Amino acid sequence: MTPSIVRRGALLIVLALVSPFALAAQQATGTVSGRVTDLSIGRGLPDVQIVVTGTRIGAVTGANGEYTLTGVPIGTRTITVRRIGYQPTTQTVTVLAASTVTADVALHVSAVNLSEVVVTGTGIATEKRKVGTNIATIDSALIGRANATTVDQAMQGKIPGAQITQNSGNPGGGGISVRLRGVNSFISGSDPLYIVDGVIVDNESGQLADLGIRSNPQNRLADLNPDDIEHIEIIRGAAAAALYGSRANNGVVQIFTKKGTTGKPRFTSTTRWGSSELRAQQPFNFYPFDVNGLPINRFNYQDDIFHRAASWDQNVTIEGGNDQTRYFMSGNFGNEDGIMRSTSSRRTGARINLQQQLTPRLVANITSNYINTNNEIQAFGEQNDYGIMGSLFFAPTSVDFRPVNGVYPLPPALGTNPLLAIDKIRNPQSIERFIGSTKLTWTPITNFLVDYTIGLDNVGFEQRQFVPRNAVLGTAPLATGRSQSVFENNRVVNQDAVTSYTWNAMGPFEARTTAGLNYTSQRVRITSATANGLAPVGDLVSAGSVFSAAQSDVQLRTLGIYGQQELSFNDKLFLSGAVRWDASSTFAPSERWQAFPKLSASYVVIDNRPGALNNLRVRSALGWAGSQPGILNAYSQFVTFTQFPFAGRPGFVNDITFGNPSLKNERAREWEVGTDVGFLGGRVSTEATYYNRIVSDLLFFRPLPTSTGFSRQFFPIGTMSNKGIELLLRTTNLDKTNLQWTSTLTYAHNKNNVDSLTILDFQSAGGYPNRIRQGEPAGVFYGSYAARNCQTGALLLDSLGRYRRSNQTADMGATLAIREALSGGTCNDSLNKVIGDPNPKWMGSFLNEFTIAKKLRVRALLDGVFGNKIMNLSTRAQNAGIASNSKAYERELLPYGDPRKLPPGFNARTQGIFEYWVEDGTFVKLRELSASYTLSGLGVRRYFADGIDLTVSGRNLAVWTNYSGYDPEINLFGTNAGGIGSVQTTSADRGFDFGGYPIPRVWQLSARITF
């Protein structure tokens, strides 16, 4: 082919691409502007979507409800106006060339809105009425009113079927975990796939240093600023998540940030001042006599460890634009001290979002977000050598930890001095993160759409640790001091291309075809340097005398392509079918490509009909999704090797895990069916969903005979199911000019079951009595119990009145015959049994919001978890012989003759009875409480158009529970699945309270101004 022919061909292609733009540019256009308000109170509504029907021309209202649509073709046009919580409406306008027409709209509050547009799980913007699955949405108003530190905190109590748990009270977020519709994998964690403005982000919460082995102080969703969020879409099951393939078994959460509005620049400043405090102290042994009856001094160090902590947050936004450009910019600084002394979190962030109309048919969207987070944290959970909570629980209350001549005394048996840890031990973290995307949207013809997105999530995470010399009891290297520096770079790059063609209507039929491609690459590099034997001065690694270093580099790749066909009939019946093909580098070549199909149907029986029954829709969907191994198991298809130097020479030995050359993904099949109903003129709406999910080819480690040279292999070990019901009820109780009252009620019930196992049941959390057991929910407590009389149910006691331990021959006899004779039957034949289930029977929430005289807004959110069990290992540690500091231990110290006295060794005996430490974990929390008032006098509005919003709010203000620990919501393992190195943990492991950071009660005062 000659160069001239190539040039001519290229010229023809360019002309073909440019011609539609040139023709479109010649079309006469005008402008539509106006203001959207609440019909009842007349207040401007922000974040309302306005679209010119039949086009892709749209806008979002600003804080006062104003909007501008530019480039609208002349003639009679219809605009569609939508917002979550309001009845959608349309308005007809006549657009003249080069002129502006005004169209003000007042929206009516509605509890049901089937015309709301969603993107997640559909591939392209789609009305909810056309989707056969339940997609939850949370808008910016609901997020803002939560006054939460993190985005996942703001979602608590608002999504049926979502168990959002604050696992600790650590400042900056508290290691929150999100579990949608139960446990769906052992090895992939519990968190869903997170997408921010088209960027697939990593929400890891693993540790780079030992801060509690398997506890998680903070996850990386804490880096996002809740004030930047426009809305969130959540899909909870495989039926909706099939388009995301082998990463969506745990559901998908897609976060959309604000894009700005047209008009003059608008400046918004929000300032928050906060105060946090310990909700209640843990009871300890403060009995003034020792075991011999002699007087003794005892100390309560909780006042020295915890304090009232202050926080401050400043957020500034600027938004505006014209017919070609829209922008949103924000800056944020947050400073939060933890209730545990010496802990804090500082976050600084900046965001620039830009939308540019490049040509009449080509739009570019650019988002960029830079975050710098600096945390000062302390070890807790399982870390008992230098962890503050572990040292507190394991130390007798008779020890005086106050320094003598500047020297802190160490405890008698274990760990460190908690006051020393506060003063001397440091675990600083520094996180530098950039999340950005570029999206091009091209509509060469009205019915054809092409989207291309490239996204980057780049995290630089440095974890340092300094434990000074002689800060820890014992002779281990740690006692000589330790300095450690670990740096992790985690980079995720994704590219997405989506095309969609809407076919011309064929009578009552309408159709749309969508196809897409996704490529994601992730690289995680970790380098660490550690030194022991520190010099008396200096806290850097170079101050040590015994050094070690490590380095790792893990790369993952995923390629997916999908196609989807939608068909509608009479705008009532909507059918959809799709399939995605996925290939992941974590799986063996023979199993790399997997197909994930889905089918869904939605039928709108009644649509906005006046009367008692206004809306009725029935829906159903069937779909498949998968799970990939995480970073720790990314190369499980191979035999890997570990360095093993000898005599100063390099050497290698194989790892204990035998590679699986046929490794494939876990696979979830889910069917859901549901209905959406609107009553009483849109004042009442309900959403009801039933789902049935089966996860097959569950991946975990099956044991191998040691004669193979290995001890385990990553392998499919069984199947697991989740079945449940989700209910949502919204009501508009009052809608008067000066009084509005709305309520939202959620209920969710999930039944988890391990249906089959190809290996023997196993302990899922190494060192803890969790169990994966066929026929039981995942992670049940399985361990020793207090033996009972099989006839009467009475506890069996020894001659001193102490419990008999089920797994001890000294208590129950050496033979089965003796056990049965002692028990009066066979009820104590097993050494261990299922002693509790940490999975809740049901969850619920109740939100009430009031608007009084158009200026005062009051809201309260209650949420609760019911029927779950907690194993209180913190109190068990207190009862240990080396501590003997629990409140219950006081009863052993009482004088003989006191009816409350317990026999000697009673509490020591309970150490071997895990059932003794299982408590009811049911709780109800006053999760959110707030009152906002708008100052809007003439003097105020002269400077601030929307007035000044003042808000007093509280979080975790009250807890109603029978649990005896700091907080029933605390969970030792957080979101962890895999732990450090080979420490075994699964995402099913929950319900353990062991040295956790207590969750604080928080009060805030905020002021918001716009000008």
Tab-separated table of C-alpha atoms in Angstrom, residues 129 277 437 930:
chain	number	residue	atom	x	y	z
A	129	ARG	CA	-38.004	0.739	36.833
A	277	GLU	CA	-15.185	10.535	74.999
A	437	SER	CA	-9.858	9.477	36.101
A	930	SER	CA	-28.675	16.089	64.986
